[in-house]
XYZ file of C-alpha atoms in Angstrom:
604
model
C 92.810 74.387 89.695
C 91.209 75.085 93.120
C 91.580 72.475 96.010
C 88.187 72.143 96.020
C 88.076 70.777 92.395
C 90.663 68.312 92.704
C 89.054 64.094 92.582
C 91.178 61.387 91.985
C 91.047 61.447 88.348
C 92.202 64.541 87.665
C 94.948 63.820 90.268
C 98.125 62.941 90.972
C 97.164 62.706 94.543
C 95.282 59.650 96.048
C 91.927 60.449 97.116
C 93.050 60.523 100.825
C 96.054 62.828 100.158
C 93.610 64.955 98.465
C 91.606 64.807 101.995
C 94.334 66.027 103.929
C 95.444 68.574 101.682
C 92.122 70.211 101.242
C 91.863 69.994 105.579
C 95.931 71.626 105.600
C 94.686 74.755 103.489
C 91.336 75.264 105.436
C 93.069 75.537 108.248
C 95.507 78.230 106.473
C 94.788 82.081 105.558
C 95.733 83.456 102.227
C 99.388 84.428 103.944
C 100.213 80.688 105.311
C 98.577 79.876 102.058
C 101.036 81.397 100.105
C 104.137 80.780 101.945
C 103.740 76.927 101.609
C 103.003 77.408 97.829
C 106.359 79.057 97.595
C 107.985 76.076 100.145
C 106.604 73.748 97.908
C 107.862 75.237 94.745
C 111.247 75.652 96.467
C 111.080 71.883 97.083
C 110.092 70.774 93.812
C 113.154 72.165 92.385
C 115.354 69.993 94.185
C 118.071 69.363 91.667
C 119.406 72.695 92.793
C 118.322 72.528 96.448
C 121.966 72.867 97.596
C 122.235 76.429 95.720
C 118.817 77.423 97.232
C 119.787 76.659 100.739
C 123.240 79.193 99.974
C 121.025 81.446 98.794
C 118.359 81.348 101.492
C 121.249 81.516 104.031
C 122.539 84.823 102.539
C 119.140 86.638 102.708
C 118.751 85.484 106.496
C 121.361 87.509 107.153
C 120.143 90.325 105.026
C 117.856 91.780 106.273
C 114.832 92.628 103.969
C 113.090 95.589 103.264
C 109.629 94.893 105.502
C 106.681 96.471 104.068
C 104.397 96.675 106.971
C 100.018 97.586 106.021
C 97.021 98.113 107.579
C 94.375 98.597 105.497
C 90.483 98.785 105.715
C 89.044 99.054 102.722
C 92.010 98.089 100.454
C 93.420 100.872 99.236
C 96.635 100.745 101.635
C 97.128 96.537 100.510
C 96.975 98.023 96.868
C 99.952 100.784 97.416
C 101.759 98.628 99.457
C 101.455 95.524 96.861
C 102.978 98.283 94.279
C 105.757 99.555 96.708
C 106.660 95.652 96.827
C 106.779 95.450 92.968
C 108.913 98.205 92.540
C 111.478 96.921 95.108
C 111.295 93.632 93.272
C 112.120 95.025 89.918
C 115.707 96.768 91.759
C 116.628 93.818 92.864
C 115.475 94.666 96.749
C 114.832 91.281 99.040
C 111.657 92.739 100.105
C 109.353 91.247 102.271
C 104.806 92.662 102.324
C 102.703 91.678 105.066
C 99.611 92.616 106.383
C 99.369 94.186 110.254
C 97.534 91.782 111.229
C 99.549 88.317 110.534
C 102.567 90.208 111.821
C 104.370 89.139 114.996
C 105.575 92.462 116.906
C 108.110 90.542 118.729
C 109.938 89.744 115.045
C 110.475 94.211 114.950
C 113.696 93.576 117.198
C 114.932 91.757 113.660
C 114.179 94.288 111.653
C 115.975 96.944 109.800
C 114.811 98.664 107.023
C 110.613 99.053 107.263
C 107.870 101.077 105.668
C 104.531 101.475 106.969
C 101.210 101.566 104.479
C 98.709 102.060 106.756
C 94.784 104.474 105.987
C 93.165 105.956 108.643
C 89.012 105.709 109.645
C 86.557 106.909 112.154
C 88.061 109.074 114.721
C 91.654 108.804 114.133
C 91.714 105.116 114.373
C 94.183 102.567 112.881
C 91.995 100.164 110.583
C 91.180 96.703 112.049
C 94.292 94.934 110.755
C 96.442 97.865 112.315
C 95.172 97.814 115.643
C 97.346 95.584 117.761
C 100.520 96.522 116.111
C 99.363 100.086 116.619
C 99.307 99.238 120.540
C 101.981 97.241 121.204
C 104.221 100.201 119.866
C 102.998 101.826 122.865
C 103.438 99.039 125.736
C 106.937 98.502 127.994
C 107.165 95.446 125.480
C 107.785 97.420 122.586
C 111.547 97.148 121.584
C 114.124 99.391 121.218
C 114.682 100.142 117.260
C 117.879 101.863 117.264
C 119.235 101.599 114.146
C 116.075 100.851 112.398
C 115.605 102.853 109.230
C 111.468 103.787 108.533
C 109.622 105.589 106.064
C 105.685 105.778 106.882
C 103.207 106.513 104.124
C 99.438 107.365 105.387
C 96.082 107.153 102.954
C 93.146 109.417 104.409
C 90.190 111.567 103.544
C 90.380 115.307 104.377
C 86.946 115.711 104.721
C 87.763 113.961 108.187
C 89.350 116.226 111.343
C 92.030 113.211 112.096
C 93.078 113.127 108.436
C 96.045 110.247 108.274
C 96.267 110.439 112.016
C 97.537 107.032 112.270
C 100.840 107.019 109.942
C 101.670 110.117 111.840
C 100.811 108.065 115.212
C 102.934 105.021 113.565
C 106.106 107.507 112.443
C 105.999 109.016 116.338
C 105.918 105.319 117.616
C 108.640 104.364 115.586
C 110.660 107.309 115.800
C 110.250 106.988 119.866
C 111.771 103.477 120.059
C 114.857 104.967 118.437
C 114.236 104.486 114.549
C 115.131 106.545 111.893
C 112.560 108.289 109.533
C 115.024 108.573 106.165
C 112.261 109.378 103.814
C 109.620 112.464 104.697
C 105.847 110.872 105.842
C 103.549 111.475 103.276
C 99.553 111.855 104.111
C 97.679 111.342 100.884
C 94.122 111.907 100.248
C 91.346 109.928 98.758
C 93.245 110.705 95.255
C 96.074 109.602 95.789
C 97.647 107.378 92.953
C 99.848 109.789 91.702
C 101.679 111.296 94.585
C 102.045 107.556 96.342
C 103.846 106.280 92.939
C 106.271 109.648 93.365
C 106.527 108.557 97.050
C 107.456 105.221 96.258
C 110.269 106.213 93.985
C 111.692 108.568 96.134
C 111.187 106.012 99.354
C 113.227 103.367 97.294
C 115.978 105.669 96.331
C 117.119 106.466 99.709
C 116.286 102.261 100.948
C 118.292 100.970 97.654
C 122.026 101.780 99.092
C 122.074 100.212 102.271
C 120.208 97.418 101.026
C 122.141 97.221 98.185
C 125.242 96.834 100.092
C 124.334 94.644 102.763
C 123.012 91.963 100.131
C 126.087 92.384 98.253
C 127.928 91.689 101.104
C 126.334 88.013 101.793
C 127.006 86.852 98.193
C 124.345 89.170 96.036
C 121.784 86.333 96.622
C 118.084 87.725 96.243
C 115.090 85.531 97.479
C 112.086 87.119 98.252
C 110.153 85.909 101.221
C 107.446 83.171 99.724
C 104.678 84.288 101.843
C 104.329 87.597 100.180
C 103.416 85.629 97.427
C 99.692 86.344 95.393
C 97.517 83.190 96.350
C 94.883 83.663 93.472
C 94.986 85.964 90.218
C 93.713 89.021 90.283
C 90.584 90.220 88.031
C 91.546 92.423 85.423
C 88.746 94.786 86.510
C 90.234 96.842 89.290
C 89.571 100.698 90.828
C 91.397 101.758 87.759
C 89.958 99.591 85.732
C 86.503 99.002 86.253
C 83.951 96.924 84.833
C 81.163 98.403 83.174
C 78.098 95.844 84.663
C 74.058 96.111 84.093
C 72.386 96.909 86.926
C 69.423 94.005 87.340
C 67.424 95.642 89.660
C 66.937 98.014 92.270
C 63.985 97.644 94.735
C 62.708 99.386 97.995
C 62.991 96.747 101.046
C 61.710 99.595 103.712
C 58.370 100.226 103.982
C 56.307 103.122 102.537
C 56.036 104.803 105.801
C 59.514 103.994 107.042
C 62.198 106.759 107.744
C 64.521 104.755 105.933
C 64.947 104.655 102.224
C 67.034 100.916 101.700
C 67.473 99.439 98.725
C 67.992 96.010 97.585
C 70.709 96.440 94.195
C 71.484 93.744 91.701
C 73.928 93.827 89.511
C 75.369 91.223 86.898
C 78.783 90.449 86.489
C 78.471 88.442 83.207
C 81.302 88.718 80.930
C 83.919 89.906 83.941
C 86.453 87.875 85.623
C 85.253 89.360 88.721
C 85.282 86.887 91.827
C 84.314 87.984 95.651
C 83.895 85.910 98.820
C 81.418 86.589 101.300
C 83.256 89.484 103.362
C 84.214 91.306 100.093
C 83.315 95.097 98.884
C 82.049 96.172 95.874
C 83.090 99.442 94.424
C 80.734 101.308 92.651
C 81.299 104.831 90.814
C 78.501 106.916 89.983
C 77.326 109.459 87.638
C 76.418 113.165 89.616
C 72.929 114.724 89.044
C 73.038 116.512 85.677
C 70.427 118.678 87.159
C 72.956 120.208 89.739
C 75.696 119.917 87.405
C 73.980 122.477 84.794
C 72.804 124.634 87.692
C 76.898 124.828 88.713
C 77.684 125.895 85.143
C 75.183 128.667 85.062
C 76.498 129.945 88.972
C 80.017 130.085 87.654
C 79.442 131.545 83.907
C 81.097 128.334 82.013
C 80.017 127.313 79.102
C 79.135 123.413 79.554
C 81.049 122.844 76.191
C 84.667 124.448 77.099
C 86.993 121.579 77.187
C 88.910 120.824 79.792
C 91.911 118.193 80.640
C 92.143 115.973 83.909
C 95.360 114.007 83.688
C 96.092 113.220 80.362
C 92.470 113.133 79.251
C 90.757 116.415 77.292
C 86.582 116.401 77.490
C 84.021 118.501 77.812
C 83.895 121.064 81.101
C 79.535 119.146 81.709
C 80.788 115.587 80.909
C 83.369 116.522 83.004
C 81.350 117.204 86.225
C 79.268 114.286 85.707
C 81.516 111.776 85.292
C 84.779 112.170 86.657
C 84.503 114.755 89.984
C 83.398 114.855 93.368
C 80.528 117.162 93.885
C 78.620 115.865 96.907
C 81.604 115.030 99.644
C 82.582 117.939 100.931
C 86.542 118.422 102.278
C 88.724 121.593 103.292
C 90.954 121.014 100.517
C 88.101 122.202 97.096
C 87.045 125.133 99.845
C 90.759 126.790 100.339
C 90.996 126.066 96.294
C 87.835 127.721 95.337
C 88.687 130.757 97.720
C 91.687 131.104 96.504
C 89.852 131.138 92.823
C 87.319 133.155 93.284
C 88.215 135.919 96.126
C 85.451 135.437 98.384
C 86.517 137.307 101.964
C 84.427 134.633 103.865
C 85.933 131.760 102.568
C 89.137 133.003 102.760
C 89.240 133.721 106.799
C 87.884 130.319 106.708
C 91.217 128.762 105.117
C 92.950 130.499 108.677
C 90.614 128.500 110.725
C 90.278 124.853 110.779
C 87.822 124.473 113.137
C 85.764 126.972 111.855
C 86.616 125.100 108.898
C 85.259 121.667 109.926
C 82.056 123.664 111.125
C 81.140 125.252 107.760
C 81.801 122.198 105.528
C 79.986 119.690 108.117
C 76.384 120.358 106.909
C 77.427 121.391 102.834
C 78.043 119.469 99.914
C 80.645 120.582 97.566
C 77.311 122.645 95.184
C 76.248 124.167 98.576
C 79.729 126.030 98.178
C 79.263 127.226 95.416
C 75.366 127.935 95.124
C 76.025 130.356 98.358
C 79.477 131.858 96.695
C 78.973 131.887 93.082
C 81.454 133.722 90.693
C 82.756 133.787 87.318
C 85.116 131.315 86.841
C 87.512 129.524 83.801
C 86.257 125.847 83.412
C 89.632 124.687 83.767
C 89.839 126.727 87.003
C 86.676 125.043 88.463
C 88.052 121.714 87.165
C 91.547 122.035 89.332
C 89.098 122.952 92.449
C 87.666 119.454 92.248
C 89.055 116.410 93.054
C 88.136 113.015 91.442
C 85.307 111.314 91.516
C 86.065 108.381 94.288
C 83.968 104.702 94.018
C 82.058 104.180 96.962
C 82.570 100.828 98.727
C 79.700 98.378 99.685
C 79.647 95.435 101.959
C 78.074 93.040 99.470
C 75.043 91.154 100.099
C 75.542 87.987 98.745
C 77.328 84.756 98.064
C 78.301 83.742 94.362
C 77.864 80.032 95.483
C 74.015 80.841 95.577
C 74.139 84.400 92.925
C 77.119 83.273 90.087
C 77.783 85.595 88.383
C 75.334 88.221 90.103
C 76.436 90.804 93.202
C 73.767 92.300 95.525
C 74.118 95.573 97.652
C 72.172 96.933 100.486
C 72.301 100.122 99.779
C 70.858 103.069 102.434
C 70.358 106.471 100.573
C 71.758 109.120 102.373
C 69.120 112.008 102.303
C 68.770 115.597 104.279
C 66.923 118.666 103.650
C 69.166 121.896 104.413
C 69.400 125.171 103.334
C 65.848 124.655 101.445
C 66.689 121.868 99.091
C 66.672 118.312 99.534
C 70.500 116.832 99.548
C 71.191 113.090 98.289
C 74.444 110.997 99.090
C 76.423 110.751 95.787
C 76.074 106.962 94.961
C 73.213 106.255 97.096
C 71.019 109.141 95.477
C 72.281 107.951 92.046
C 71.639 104.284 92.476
C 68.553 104.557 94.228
C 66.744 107.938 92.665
C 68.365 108.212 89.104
C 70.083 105.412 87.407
C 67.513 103.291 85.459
C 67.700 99.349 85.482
C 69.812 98.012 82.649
C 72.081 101.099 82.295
C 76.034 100.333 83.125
C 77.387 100.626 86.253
C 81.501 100.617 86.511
C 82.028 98.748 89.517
C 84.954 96.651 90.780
C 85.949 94.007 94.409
C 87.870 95.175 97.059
C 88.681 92.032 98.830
C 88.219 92.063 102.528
C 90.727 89.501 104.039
C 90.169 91.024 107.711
C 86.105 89.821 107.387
C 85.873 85.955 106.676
C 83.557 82.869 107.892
C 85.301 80.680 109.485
C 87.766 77.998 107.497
C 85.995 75.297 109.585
C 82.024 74.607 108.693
C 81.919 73.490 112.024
C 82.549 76.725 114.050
C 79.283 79.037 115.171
C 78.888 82.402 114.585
C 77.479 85.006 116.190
C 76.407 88.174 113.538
C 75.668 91.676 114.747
C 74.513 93.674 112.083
C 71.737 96.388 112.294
C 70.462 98.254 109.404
C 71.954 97.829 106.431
C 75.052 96.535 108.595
C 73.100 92.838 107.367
C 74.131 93.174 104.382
C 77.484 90.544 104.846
C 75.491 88.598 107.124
C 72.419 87.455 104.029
C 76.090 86.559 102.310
C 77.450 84.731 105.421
C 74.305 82.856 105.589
C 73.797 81.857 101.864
C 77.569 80.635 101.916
C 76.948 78.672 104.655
C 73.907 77.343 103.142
C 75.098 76.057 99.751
C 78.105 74.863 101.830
C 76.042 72.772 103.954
C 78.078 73.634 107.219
C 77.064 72.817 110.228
C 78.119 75.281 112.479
C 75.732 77.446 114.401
C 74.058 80.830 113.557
C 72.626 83.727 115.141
C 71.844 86.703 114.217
C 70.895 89.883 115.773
C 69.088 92.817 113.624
C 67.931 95.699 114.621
C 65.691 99.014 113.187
C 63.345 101.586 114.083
C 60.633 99.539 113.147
C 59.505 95.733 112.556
C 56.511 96.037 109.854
C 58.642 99.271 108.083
C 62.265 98.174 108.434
C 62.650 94.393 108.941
C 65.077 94.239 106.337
C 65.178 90.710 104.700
C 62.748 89.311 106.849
C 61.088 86.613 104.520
C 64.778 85.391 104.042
C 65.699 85.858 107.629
C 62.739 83.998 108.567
C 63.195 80.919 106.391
C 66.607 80.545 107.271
C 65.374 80.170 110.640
C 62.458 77.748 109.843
C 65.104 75.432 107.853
C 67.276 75.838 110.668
C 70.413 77.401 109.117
C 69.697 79.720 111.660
C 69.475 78.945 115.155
C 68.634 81.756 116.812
C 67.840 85.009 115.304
C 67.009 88.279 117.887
C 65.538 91.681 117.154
C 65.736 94.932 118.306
C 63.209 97.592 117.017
C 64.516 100.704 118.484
C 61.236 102.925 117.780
C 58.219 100.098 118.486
C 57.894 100.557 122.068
C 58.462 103.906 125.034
C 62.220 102.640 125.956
C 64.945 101.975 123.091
C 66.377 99.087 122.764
C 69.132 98.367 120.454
C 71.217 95.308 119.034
C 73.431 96.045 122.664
C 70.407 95.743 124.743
C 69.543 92.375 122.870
C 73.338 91.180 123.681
C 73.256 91.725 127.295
C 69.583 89.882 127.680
C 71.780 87.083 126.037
C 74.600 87.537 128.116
C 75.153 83.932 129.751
C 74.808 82.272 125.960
C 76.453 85.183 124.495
C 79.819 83.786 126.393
C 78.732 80.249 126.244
C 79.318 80.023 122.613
C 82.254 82.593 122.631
C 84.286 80.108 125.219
C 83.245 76.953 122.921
C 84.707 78.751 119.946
C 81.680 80.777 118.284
C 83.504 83.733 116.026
C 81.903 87.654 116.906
C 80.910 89.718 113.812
C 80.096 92.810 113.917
C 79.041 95.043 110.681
C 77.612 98.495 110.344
C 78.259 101.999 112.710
C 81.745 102.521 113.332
C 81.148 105.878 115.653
C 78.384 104.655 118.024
C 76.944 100.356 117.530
C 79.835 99.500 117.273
C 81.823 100.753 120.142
C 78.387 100.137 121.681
C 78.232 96.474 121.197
C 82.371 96.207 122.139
C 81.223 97.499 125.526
C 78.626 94.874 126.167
C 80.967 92.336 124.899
C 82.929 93.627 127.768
C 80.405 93.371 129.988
C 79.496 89.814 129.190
C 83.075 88.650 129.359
C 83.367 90.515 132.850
C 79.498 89.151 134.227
C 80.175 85.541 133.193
C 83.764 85.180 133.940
C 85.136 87.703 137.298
C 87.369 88.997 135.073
C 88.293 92.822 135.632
C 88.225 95.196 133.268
C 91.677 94.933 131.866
C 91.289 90.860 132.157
C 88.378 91.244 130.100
C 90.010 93.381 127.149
C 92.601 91.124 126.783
C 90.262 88.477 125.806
C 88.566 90.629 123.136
C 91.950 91.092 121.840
C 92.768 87.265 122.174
C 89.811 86.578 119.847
C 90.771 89.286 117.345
C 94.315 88.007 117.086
C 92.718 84.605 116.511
C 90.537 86.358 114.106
C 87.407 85.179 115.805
C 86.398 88.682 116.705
C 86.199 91.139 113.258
C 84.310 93.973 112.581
C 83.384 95.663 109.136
C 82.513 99.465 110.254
C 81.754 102.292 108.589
């Protein structure tokens, strides 16, 4: 039963214990959360409390097996949740945490550590990695000799820094005097397989020393409470997906706008599926048949051949359409399809990486091989290709106001080169092709790193341009079933207010009822000089910091590469104009509100 749902009658609890129990968890994430679950467990079974306290003692001084993640989208929490399992079922003391509720002082206690840790943007740790990721770096960082690591990195090779940061994490480690005793691997976006070998082999090499040391304090195994799970998962996962109707998909740019955005309903109705406001949706997609059939004919295969992927045998056109990437491009399909077919220019390529990164930039995978067709074996084509990945979506919309519905904002991604017009895989096939009431698989990806506040009370401050609103309408609609009272504002931006105002009938009734309290614009395109969501922070400046110093939280949501390093500057900039502070004075108080978690970003 949630928290929420407890009343006196259903209770053991008087109504004013279930008051202050209901204030203790708000005040708790999911982590805390499930640590005093487990202390309260522990305490319940007190018939045996002076066993558990022997027992506690001996894993003190054995030292666990840390499992150490930083993940952005989810994928990292899921292969580090499995490395956990695995220990468990060996009989490791193991202990998972996320990056971000981890105290870098407590690595001087360490001993045995993995990393699980993706890569985004430019290199860069994801948001739960980030201070970790610096303080390895600072004269506070402590020496770790004796410290045995193994570092496992999830990345896309389509991207120049693939799995930049578990390398940057291994060097770190290995600087400060650890020991790497398992091999780094960098996985890409398919990467289930090789991180369950990786596991296995990672454990084998932990399992002695740990082995020993906790037979040495008695053979006592507790694992650490807080790693606990807080609620149950949905049975619907990336592997698992659940096949949902899409509602509706409607057009909320204008007719002349440059943008094509579109407003995606889906329903959830016979799934377990729960999200909070903050939360992804995965969605996987069916590729364009058309293109599909025109790759069959370049290559000579017979759209019937069968083919196998995994353990699964269908045909080499079902194939295509359902179950591999044709749109992303990465260096990996490119070096394989040279390799496949002979082509001379692709090959030098494969010596080249920039050259490389420069042909692949403006091509989808069927570019490839529309310019370099040749005669291939289906199953050939097939091992070229890797799978077909979900695409993640900040989702638009709060199940306190939606039940059992989840809305997406989704922006097609659209280009004309090399004389044909070029779609974005899910985008294109949501948007252009799929027809309301077919099935969409789709799954959550829970987003613990972008949350509302615990406290009603607390203002917020939203920054999300383009379809970067998308968490905000969910922010707000929480809010508003919730009744809190906390402050809002929000600033949008877009080329254009009567083409792109994204929301705007919503946006502007939450600010007539007063949910919102302020609410500022920036149309890039609707006068000579641009102004963007930045611009509209600085004119704010002096109430920008106001609310920051009386406890407002800082979202930000959308652009990774430009807005939002963009907006992180002006934050500077207001922090420096309305307190002295230097430059270095003012960064450390951006990263005093992210460690509070009162400054979080969902970028893309």
């Amino acid at each position: 039963m949630l928290l929420g749902q407890l009343n006196a009658a259903a209770s053991p609890l008087s109504q004013e214990q279930v008051q202050k129990l209901q204030g203790l968890v708000a005040e708790l994430n999911p982590i805390q959360q499930a640590w005093v679950s487990g202390y309260l467990a522990a305490s319940a079974n007190a018939g045996s409390l002076t066993g558990a306290s022997v027992t506690a003692h001996a894993v003190a001084e054995a030292a666990p097996l840390t499992i150490l993640y930083g993940s952005q989208t989810g994928n990292a929490k899921g292969v580090a949740t499995k490395l956990k399992e695995q220990a468990e079922s060996r009989g490791l003391a193991v202990k998972l945490v996320s990056m971000a509720d981890y105290k870098p002082t407590a690595l001087k206690k360490e001993k045995f550590i993995t990393v699980v840790v993706s890569t985004y943007g430019e290199g860069e740790p994801p948001e739960d990695a980030e201070t970790l990721h610096e303080f390895l770096t600072t004269k506070k960082a402590p020496k770790l000799d004796g410290v045995k690591v193994a570092v496992i990195g999830l990345g896309d090779s389509s991207y120049e820094f693939f799995c930049q940061t578990a390398k940057d994490f291994e060097q770190r480690f290995n600087k400060l005097g650890a020991e790497t005793i398992f091999q780094r691997a960098d996985l890409d976006v398919d990467y289930e397989d090789e991180a369950a070998t990786w596991i296995n082999g990672a454990l084998d090499v932990f399992e002695p020393d740990l082995k020993a040391q906790q037979e040495a304090n008695g053979g006592q195994v507790v694992n650490m409470p807080f790693a606990a799970s807080v609620t149950a998962a949905s049975q619907y996962t990336k592997q698992n997906p659940f096949a949902a109707e899409l509602s509706l998909v409607q057009k909320i740019t204008g007719r002349d706008s440059t943008k094509d955005v579109r407003h995606v309903e889906i329903s959830l109705e016979g799934s377990d599926i729960t999200y909070t406001p903050g939360d992804s949706l995965g969605v996987y997609f069916l590729n364009d048949e058309v293109l599909v059939d025109e790759i069959l004919t370049l290559t000579q295969i017979d759209a019937a051949s069968q083919v196998k992927i995994a353990d699964e045998e269908l045909s080499v056109r079902d194939a295509l359409i359902e179950k591999l990437e044709l749109t992303q491009s990465y260096p990996g399909f490119v070096e394989k399809y040279a390799i496949a077919t002979g082509t001379p220019e692709l090959l030098k390529l494969v010596e080249d990486k920039a050259a490389m990164r420069a042909y692949i930039e403006p091509r989808q995978i069927f570019d490839v091989i529309r310019q370099n067709p040749a005669k291939l074996e289906a199953q050939t084509l097939v091992d070229c290709l890797r799978k077909l990945q979900a695409r993640l979506y900040s989702i638009a919309s709060s199940q306190a106001e939606v039940e059992d519905e989840v809305h997406l904002t989704v922006g097609v991604v659209e280009f004309d080169t090399f004389g044909s017009e070029h779609l974005g895989g899910c985008s294109g096939y949501l948007a252009r092709r799929a027809e309301e009431g077919c099935k969409v698989k789709v799954f959550s990806e829970h987003n613990d790193n972008f949350r509302l506040p615990s406290n009603d009370d607390t203002a917020i401050i939203m920054v999300g341009p383009g379809t970067g609103i998308a968490p905000f309408r969910a922010f707000l609609q929480e809010r508003d079933a919730r009744e809190a009272s906390g402050k809002n504002w929000l600033f949008f931006g877009n080329p254009h207010f009567t083409q792109d105002f994204l929301y705007q009938v919503e946006i502007q009734g939450y600010l007539k009822s007063g949910l919102l309290s302020k609410v500022d614009v920036a149309f890039s395109r609707d006068q000579a000089e641009k102004i963007y969501v930045q611009d509209k922070l600085r004119e704010n400046s002096k109430d920008v910091f106001e609310w920051l110093e009386s406890g407002a939280h800082f979202y930000v949501c959308g652009d990774a590469n430009r807005m939002a390093k963009d907006v992180h500057q002006a934050l500077l900039d207001i922090v420096k104009e309305n307190s002295g502070k230097n430059d270095a004075d003012a960064e450390q108080y951006l990263k005093d509100l992210r460690s509070a978690n009162r400054y979080q970003k969902d970028v893309y």
